[in-house]
Amino acid sequence: MTDEEKADYLEKLESKGTNLLNNRNLANLKAKTAKLAPILSKKKTAELEAKAEAHEVHKFAKKFIKSADQVDVSVFNDKLQIMRVMKELKEEEDQEDKNKPDA
């Protein structure tokens, strides 16, 4: 065997060894993943459900706060309207009192 042939042969052996090692590592990784998958999926599912629930609560709270603000504004507007009407009535009474002759 020439030096070139020996180098090629060693290169092929090294390549096969690397492939075997990679395949073995991949097989080990797949096995570990298969063992952990149910646990991880349960945990991930629980996390996703918790996030979804938190999002729904946040949406509801935001909607509730918005409607509460609208109620506050409408109550304020109602109070303002009542005050205007009372002011108008008082002005009318004052005007009537002025127009009324003293007895």
mmCIF file of C-alpha atoms in Angstrom:
data_model
loop_
_atom_site.group_PDB
_atom_site.id
_atom_site.type_symbol
_atom_site.label_atom_id
_atom_site.label_comp_id
_atom_site.label_asym_id
_atom_site.label_seq_id
_atom_site.Cartn_x
_atom_site.Cartn_y
_atom_site.Cartn_z
ATOM 1 C CA MET A 1 0.000 0.000 0.000
ATOM 2 C CA THR A 2 1.246 3.406 -0.895
ATOM 3 C CA ASP A 3 1.108 6.349 1.428
ATOM 4 C CA GLU A 4 -1.760 7.824 -0.550
ATOM 5 C CA GLU A 5 -3.801 4.622 -0.271
ATOM 6 C CA LYS A 6 -3.078 4.436 3.457
ATOM 7 C CA ALA A 7 -4.233 8.054 3.889
ATOM 8 C CA ASP A 8 -7.448 7.363 1.948
ATOM 9 C CA TYR A 9 -8.071 4.204 3.975
ATOM 10 C CA LEU A 10 -7.509 6.034 7.280
ATOM 11 C CA GLU A 11 -9.773 8.847 6.113
ATOM 12 C CA LYS A 12 -12.559 6.358 5.296
ATOM 13 C CA LEU A 13 -12.142 4.645 8.671
ATOM 14 C CA GLU A 14 -12.243 7.971 10.439
ATOM 15 C CA SER A 15 -15.327 8.954 8.482
ATOM 16 C CA LYS A 16 -17.063 5.659 9.346
ATOM 17 C CA GLY A 17 -16.097 6.054 12.994
ATOM 18 C CA THR A 18 -17.443 9.588 13.066
ATOM 19 C CA ASN A 19 -20.673 8.469 11.401
ATOM 20 C CA LEU A 20 -21.081 5.598 13.851
ATOM 21 C CA LEU A 21 -20.419 7.918 16.775
ATOM 22 C CA ASN A 22 -22.858 10.496 15.434
ATOM 23 C CA ASN A 23 -25.500 7.820 14.868
ATOM 24 C CA ARG A 24 -24.980 6.484 18.392
ATOM 25 C CA ASN A 25 -25.226 9.985 19.872
ATOM 26 C CA LEU A 26 -28.318 10.667 17.801
ATOM 27 C CA ALA A 27 -29.884 7.394 18.950
ATOM 28 C CA ASN A 28 -29.124 8.264 22.592
ATOM 29 C CA LEU A 29 -30.557 11.716 22.137
ATOM 30 C CA LYS A 30 -33.714 10.324 20.534
ATOM 31 C CA ALA A 31 -34.137 7.840 23.385
ATOM 32 C CA LYS A 32 -33.739 10.557 26.002
ATOM 33 C CA THR A 33 -36.141 12.796 24.131
ATOM 34 C CA ALA A 34 -38.679 9.993 23.891
ATOM 35 C CA LYS A 35 -38.492 9.518 27.677
ATOM 36 C CA LEU A 36 -38.790 13.223 28.373
ATOM 37 C CA ALA A 37 -41.377 14.069 25.730
ATOM 38 C CA PRO A 38 -44.481 13.172 27.779
ATOM 39 C CA ILE A 39 -43.202 15.057 30.805
ATOM 40 C CA LEU A 40 -42.174 18.064 28.758
ATOM 41 C CA SER A 41 -45.410 18.093 26.789
ATOM 42 C CA LYS A 42 -47.479 18.001 29.999
ATOM 43 C CA LYS A 43 -45.423 20.831 31.434
ATOM 44 C CA LYS A 44 -45.588 22.792 28.190
ATOM 45 C CA THR A 45 -49.325 22.174 27.900
ATOM 46 C CA ALA A 46 -49.846 23.381 31.464
ATOM 47 C CA GLU A 47 -47.756 26.484 30.754
ATOM 48 C CA LEU A 48 -49.705 27.230 27.580
ATOM 49 C CA GLU A 49 -53.021 26.757 29.365
ATOM 50 C CA ALA A 50 -51.885 29.065 32.169
ATOM 51 C CA LYS A 51 -50.800 31.686 29.641
ATOM 52 C CA ALA A 52 -54.113 31.418 27.798
ATOM 53 C CA GLU A 53 -56.045 31.730 31.053
ATOM 54 C CA ALA A 54 -53.977 34.747 32.106
ATOM 55 C CA HIS A 55 -54.614 36.328 28.716
ATOM 56 C CA GLU A 56 -58.375 35.779 29.065
ATOM 57 C CA VAL A 57 -58.340 37.269 32.576
ATOM 58 C CA HIS A 58 -56.368 40.245 31.295
ATOM 59 C CA LYS A 59 -58.807 40.754 28.415
ATOM 60 C CA PHE A 60 -61.774 40.556 30.790
ATOM 61 C CA ALA A 61 -60.161 42.970 33.247
ATOM 62 C CA LYS A 62 -59.366 45.408 30.461
ATOM 63 C CA LYS A 63 -62.938 45.207 29.181
ATOM 64 C CA PHE A 64 -64.321 45.584 32.711
ATOM 65 C CA ILE A 65 -62.130 48.613 33.431
ATOM 66 C CA LYS A 66 -63.160 50.184 30.133
ATOM 67 C CA SER A 67 -66.846 49.639 30.897
ATOM 68 C CA ALA A 68 -66.318 50.938 34.457
ATOM 69 C CA ASP A 69 -64.727 54.073 33.022
ATOM 70 C CA GLN A 70 -67.705 54.474 30.712
ATOM 71 C CA VAL A 71 -70.068 54.109 33.672
ATOM 72 C CA ASP A 72 -68.112 56.748 35.584
ATOM 73 C CA VAL A 73 -68.306 59.097 32.611
ATOM 74 C CA SER A 74 -72.030 58.487 32.167
ATOM 75 C CA VAL A 75 -72.655 59.049 35.913
ATOM 76 C CA PHE A 76 -70.626 62.253 35.716
ATOM 77 C CA ASN A 77 -72.600 63.358 32.662
ATOM 78 C CA ASP A 78 -75.868 62.575 34.449
ATOM 79 C CA LYS A 79 -74.779 64.597 37.491
ATOM 80 C CA LEU A 80 -73.741 67.451 35.225
ATOM 81 C CA GLN A 81 -77.109 67.358 33.460
ATOM 82 C CA ILE A 82 -78.955 67.372 36.814
ATOM 83 C CA MET A 83 -76.887 70.338 37.969
ATOM 84 C CA ARG A 84 -77.722 72.230 34.768
ATOM 85 C CA VAL A 85 -81.420 71.535 35.151
ATOM 86 C CA MET A 86 -81.343 72.581 38.826
ATOM 87 C CA LYS A 87 -79.506 75.783 37.891
ATOM 88 C CA GLU A 88 -82.100 76.550 35.222
ATOM 89 C CA LEU A 89 -84.940 75.904 37.698
ATOM 90 C CA LYS A 90 -83.311 78.147 40.296
ATOM 91 C CA GLU A 91 -82.862 80.904 37.707
ATOM 92 C CA GLU A 92 -86.526 80.570 36.731
ATOM 93 C CA GLU A 93 -87.593 80.774 40.390
ATOM 94 C CA ASP A 94 -85.383 83.807 40.917
ATOM 95 C CA GLN A 95 -86.867 85.436 37.810
ATOM 96 C CA GLU A 96 -90.409 84.714 39.058
ATOM 97 C CA ASP A 97 -89.551 86.148 42.462
ATOM 98 C CA LYS A 98 -88.261 89.328 40.790
ATOM 99 C CA ASN A 99 -91.365 89.663 38.640
ATOM 100 C CA LYS A 100 -93.697 89.042 41.556
ATOM 101 C CA PRO A 101 -94.950 92.294 43.124
ATOM 102 C CA ASP A 102 -94.174 92.726 46.801
ATOM 103 C CA ALA A 103 -97.257 92.420 48.967
#
